[in-house]
Amino acid sequence: MNELDQFDFQILKILQKNNLTPQRDIGDHIGLSAAAVQRRIKRMRETGIIKADISVIDTEKLKHSVTLIVEVFLERDKIDLIDQAQTLFTSAPEVQQCYYVTGESDFVLVVVVPSMKDYEKLTRRIFTTMRISNTSEH
């Protein structure tokens, strides 16, 4: 992989503020052509420097949203499935943040759902898949 230069870092700084900034505007700001900016962004995506293009949701503006902090406990004999669990959690759009942690629990999730009924559906969908528990009684 090529080393990042000052232009790459400037591009990343702009994209972190707003990843919808037109490449022409980025180029004008940092002194490169839109085509050069496009090639650099493509390379950073292909090499994994840019992992994802996401939207940050203002949950205050969603009607009837519930934000939950959820501790997750893997069965001790299934601890080798950490990567699989993390992939499962991060693939659920309701899971806004996923942290692998030390201590009693294995993961801490920040979950945003429209209602507790929707949270129940989510738990049935993801926690039963790998015999995962979201309580300390596992």
PDB file of C-alpha atoms in Angstrom:
ATOM      1  CA  MET A   1       0.000   0.000   0.000  1.00  0.00           C
ATOM      2  CA  ASN A   2       1.257   3.476  -0.823  1.00  0.00           C
ATOM      3  CA  GLU A   3       2.000   5.837   2.014  1.00  0.00           C
ATOM      4  CA  LEU A   4      -0.517   8.595   2.582  1.00  0.00           C
ATOM      5  CA  ASP A   5       0.648  12.084   1.708  1.00  0.00           C
ATOM      6  CA  GLN A   6      -0.565  15.527   2.743  1.00  0.00           C
ATOM      7  CA  PHE A   7      -3.260  15.526   0.042  1.00  0.00           C
ATOM      8  CA  ASP A   8      -4.660  12.190   1.255  1.00  0.00           C
ATOM      9  CA  PHE A   9      -4.834  13.479   4.820  1.00  0.00           C
ATOM     10  CA  GLN A  10      -6.551  16.673   3.648  1.00  0.00           C
ATOM     11  CA  ILE A  11      -9.069  14.621   1.662  1.00  0.00           C
ATOM     12  CA  LEU A  12      -9.761  12.418   4.686  1.00  0.00           C
ATOM     13  CA  LYS A  13     -10.256  15.464   6.916  1.00  0.00           C
ATOM     14  CA  ILE A  14     -12.865  16.865   4.516  1.00  0.00           C
ATOM     15  CA  LEU A  15     -14.620  13.505   4.065  1.00  0.00           C
ATOM     16  CA  GLN A  16     -14.821  12.995   7.828  1.00  0.00           C
ATOM     17  CA  LYS A  17     -16.760  16.254   8.118  1.00  0.00           C
ATOM     18  CA  ASN A  18     -19.013  15.505   5.125  1.00  0.00           C
ATOM     19  CA  ASN A  19     -18.451  12.482   2.908  1.00  0.00           C
ATOM     20  CA  LEU A  20     -20.879  13.908   0.340  1.00  0.00           C
ATOM     21  CA  THR A  21     -18.576  16.838  -0.454  1.00  0.00           C
ATOM     22  CA  PRO A  22     -18.205  16.930  -4.245  1.00  0.00           C
ATOM     23  CA  GLN A  23     -14.770  15.815  -5.429  1.00  0.00           C
ATOM     24  CA  ARG A  24     -14.497  19.019  -7.467  1.00  0.00           C
ATOM     25  CA  ASP A  25     -14.933  21.077  -4.269  1.00  0.00           C
ATOM     26  CA  ILE A  26     -12.358  18.947  -2.430  1.00  0.00           C
ATOM     27  CA  GLY A  27      -9.918  19.416  -5.299  1.00  0.00           C
ATOM     28  CA  ASP A  28     -10.463  23.174  -5.394  1.00  0.00           C
ATOM     29  CA  HIS A  29      -9.873  23.345  -1.635  1.00  0.00           C
ATOM     30  CA  ILE A  30      -6.626  21.340  -1.597  1.00  0.00           C
ATOM     31  CA  GLY A  31      -5.210  22.131  -5.044  1.00  0.00           C
ATOM     32  CA  LEU A  32      -5.871  18.928  -6.989  1.00  0.00           C
ATOM     33  CA  SER A  33      -8.083  18.091  -9.951  1.00  0.00           C
ATOM     34  CA  ALA A  34     -11.400  16.342  -9.329  1.00  0.00           C
ATOM     35  CA  ALA A  35     -10.023  13.304 -11.197  1.00  0.00           C
ATOM     36  CA  ALA A  36      -6.974  13.133  -8.888  1.00  0.00           C
ATOM     37  CA  VAL A  37      -9.224  13.382  -5.828  1.00  0.00           C
ATOM     38  CA  GLN A  38     -11.453  10.619  -7.228  1.00  0.00           C
ATOM     39  CA  ARG A  39      -8.449   8.317  -7.816  1.00  0.00           C
ATOM     40  CA  ARG A  40      -7.135   8.926  -4.292  1.00  0.00           C
ATOM     41  CA  ILE A  41     -10.526   8.273  -2.674  1.00  0.00           C
ATOM     42  CA  LYS A  42     -10.934   5.094  -4.746  1.00  0.00           C
ATOM     43  CA  ARG A  43      -7.477   3.877  -3.668  1.00  0.00           C
ATOM     44  CA  MET A  44      -8.194   4.624   0.010  1.00  0.00           C
ATOM     45  CA  ARG A  45     -11.465   2.669  -0.216  1.00  0.00           C
ATOM     46  CA  GLU A  46      -9.811  -0.268  -1.967  1.00  0.00           C
ATOM     47  CA  THR A  47      -6.973  -0.444   0.572  1.00  0.00           C
ATOM     48  CA  GLY A  48      -9.368  -0.215   3.524  1.00  0.00           C
ATOM     49  CA  ILE A  49      -8.231   3.171   4.802  1.00  0.00           C
ATOM     50  CA  ILE A  50     -11.793   4.344   4.217  1.00  0.00           C
ATOM     51  CA  LYS A  51     -13.809   1.529   5.784  1.00  0.00           C
ATOM     52  CA  ALA A  52     -17.333   2.816   5.216  1.00  0.00           C
ATOM     53  CA  ASP A  53     -19.438   5.734   4.080  1.00  0.00           C
ATOM     54  CA  ILE A  54     -22.093   6.222   6.705  1.00  0.00           C
ATOM     55  CA  SER A  55     -24.783   8.641   7.762  1.00  0.00           C
ATOM     56  CA  VAL A  56     -24.928   9.879  11.336  1.00  0.00           C
ATOM     57  CA  ILE A  57     -28.551   9.969  12.423  1.00  0.00           C
ATOM     58  CA  ASP A  58     -29.935  12.604  14.753  1.00  0.00           C
ATOM     59  CA  THR A  59     -32.085  10.293  16.877  1.00  0.00           C
ATOM     60  CA  GLU A  60     -33.780  13.291  18.500  1.00  0.00           C
ATOM     61  CA  LYS A  61     -35.510  13.927  15.197  1.00  0.00           C
ATOM     62  CA  LEU A  62     -36.833  10.385  14.882  1.00  0.00           C
ATOM     63  CA  LYS A  63     -40.297   9.899  16.270  1.00  0.00           C
ATOM     64  CA  HIS A  64     -40.620   7.510  19.190  1.00  0.00           C
ATOM     65  CA  SER A  65     -37.016   6.352  19.122  1.00  0.00           C
ATOM     66  CA  VAL A  66     -35.499   4.443  22.007  1.00  0.00           C
ATOM     67  CA  THR A  67     -31.749   4.341  22.599  1.00  0.00           C
ATOM     68  CA  LEU A  68     -30.472   1.395  24.614  1.00  0.00           C
ATOM     69  CA  ILE A  69     -27.058   0.497  25.993  1.00  0.00           C
ATOM     70  CA  VAL A  70     -26.916  -3.298  25.879  1.00  0.00           C
ATOM     71  CA  GLU A  71     -24.369  -5.586  27.524  1.00  0.00           C
ATOM     72  CA  VAL A  72     -23.878  -8.829  25.639  1.00  0.00           C
ATOM     73  CA  PHE A  73     -22.497 -12.041  27.101  1.00  0.00           C
ATOM     74  CA  LEU A  74     -21.243 -14.891  24.928  1.00  0.00           C
ATOM     75  CA  GLU A  75     -21.472 -18.395  26.232  1.00  0.00           C
ATOM     76  CA  ARG A  76     -17.994 -19.198  27.482  1.00  0.00           C
ATOM     77  CA  ASP A  77     -17.692 -22.299  25.303  1.00  0.00           C
ATOM     78  CA  LYS A  78     -18.438 -20.111  22.264  1.00  0.00           C
ATOM     79  CA  ILE A  79     -15.869 -17.406  22.983  1.00  0.00           C
ATOM     80  CA  ASP A  80     -14.051 -18.322  19.751  1.00  0.00           C
ATOM     81  CA  LEU A  81     -16.996 -16.833  17.864  1.00  0.00           C
ATOM     82  CA  ILE A  82     -16.198 -13.213  18.804  1.00  0.00           C
ATOM     83  CA  ASP A  83     -15.570 -12.123  15.204  1.00  0.00           C
ATOM     84  CA  GLN A  84     -18.769 -13.796  14.050  1.00  0.00           C
ATOM     85  CA  ALA A  85     -20.742 -12.061  16.813  1.00  0.00           C
ATOM     86  CA  GLN A  86     -19.229  -8.692  15.978  1.00  0.00           C
ATOM     87  CA  THR A  87     -20.094  -9.140  12.291  1.00  0.00           C
ATOM     88  CA  LEU A  88     -23.644 -10.103  13.242  1.00  0.00           C
ATOM     89  CA  PHE A  89     -24.058  -7.049  15.490  1.00  0.00           C
ATOM     90  CA  THR A  90     -22.589  -4.540  13.059  1.00  0.00           C
ATOM     91  CA  SER A  91     -24.736  -5.864  10.220  1.00  0.00           C
ATOM     92  CA  ALA A  92     -27.908  -4.934  12.136  1.00  0.00           C
ATOM     93  CA  PRO A  93     -28.879  -1.354  11.214  1.00  0.00           C
ATOM     94  CA  GLU A  94     -30.363  -0.846  14.688  1.00  0.00           C
ATOM     95  CA  VAL A  95     -26.905  -1.303  16.244  1.00  0.00           C
ATOM     96  CA  GLN A  96     -25.351   2.144  16.036  1.00  0.00           C
ATOM     97  CA  GLN A  97     -22.150   1.269  17.925  1.00  0.00           C
ATOM     98  CA  CYS A  98     -20.505  -2.028  18.857  1.00  0.00           C
ATOM     99  CA  TYR A  99     -17.647  -2.382  21.340  1.00  0.00           C
ATOM    100  CA  TYR A 100     -15.757  -5.545  22.248  1.00  0.00           C
ATOM    101  CA  VAL A 101     -14.922  -5.033  25.929  1.00  0.00           C
ATOM    102  CA  THR A 102     -13.127  -6.678  28.807  1.00  0.00           C
ATOM    103  CA  GLY A 103     -14.787  -7.596  32.088  1.00  0.00           C
ATOM    104  CA  GLU A 104     -17.907  -9.633  32.698  1.00  0.00           C
ATOM    105  CA  SER A 105     -19.626  -8.759  29.439  1.00  0.00           C
ATOM    106  CA  ASP A 106     -18.133  -9.399  26.015  1.00  0.00           C
ATOM    107  CA  PHE A 107     -19.753  -6.588  24.016  1.00  0.00           C
ATOM    108  CA  VAL A 108     -21.501  -3.310  24.682  1.00  0.00           C
ATOM    109  CA  LEU A 109     -23.937  -2.191  22.001  1.00  0.00           C
ATOM    110  CA  VAL A 110     -25.660   1.133  21.457  1.00  0.00           C
ATOM    111  CA  VAL A 111     -28.995   0.277  19.875  1.00  0.00           C
ATOM    112  CA  VAL A 112     -31.599   2.673  18.476  1.00  0.00           C
ATOM    113  CA  VAL A 113     -35.070   1.308  17.745  1.00  0.00           C
ATOM    114  CA  PRO A 114     -38.499   2.891  17.260  1.00  0.00           C
ATOM    115  CA  SER A 115     -39.995   1.046  20.235  1.00  0.00           C
ATOM    116  CA  MET A 116     -39.357  -1.649  22.808  1.00  0.00           C
ATOM    117  CA  LYS A 117     -41.400  -4.015  20.655  1.00  0.00           C
ATOM    118  CA  ASP A 118     -38.874  -3.441  17.874  1.00  0.00           C
ATOM    119  CA  TYR A 119     -36.060  -4.098  20.357  1.00  0.00           C
ATOM    120  CA  GLU A 120     -37.677  -7.417  21.243  1.00  0.00           C
ATOM    121  CA  LYS A 121     -37.767  -8.336  17.543  1.00  0.00           C
ATOM    122  CA  LEU A 122     -34.104  -7.373  17.223  1.00  0.00           C
ATOM    123  CA  THR A 123     -33.093  -9.506  20.200  1.00  0.00           C
ATOM    124  CA  ARG A 124     -34.916 -12.492  18.776  1.00  0.00           C
ATOM    125  CA  ARG A 125     -33.204 -11.949  15.451  1.00  0.00           C
ATOM    126  CA  ILE A 126     -29.616 -11.496  16.617  1.00  0.00           C
ATOM    127  CA  PHE A 127     -29.280 -12.902  20.115  1.00  0.00           C
ATOM    128  CA  THR A 128     -30.813 -16.292  19.376  1.00  0.00           C
ATOM    129  CA  THR A 129     -28.635 -16.802  16.288  1.00  0.00           C
ATOM    130  CA  MET A 130     -25.533 -17.636  18.339  1.00  0.00           C
ATOM    131  CA  ARG A 131     -27.062 -18.340  21.742  1.00  0.00           C
ATOM    132  CA  ILE A 132     -26.012 -14.915  22.937  1.00  0.00           C
ATOM    133  CA  SER A 133     -27.421 -13.359  26.046  1.00  0.00           C
ATOM    134  CA  ASN A 134     -28.046  -9.736  26.876  1.00  0.00           C
ATOM    135  CA  THR A 135     -28.258 -10.402  30.599  1.00  0.00           C
ATOM    136  CA  SER A 136     -25.591 -11.438  33.059  1.00  0.00           C
ATOM    137  CA  GLU A 137     -27.505 -14.652  33.812  1.00  0.00           C
ATOM    138  CA  HIS A 138     -26.075 -16.811  31.018  1.00  0.00           C
TER     139      HIS A 138
END
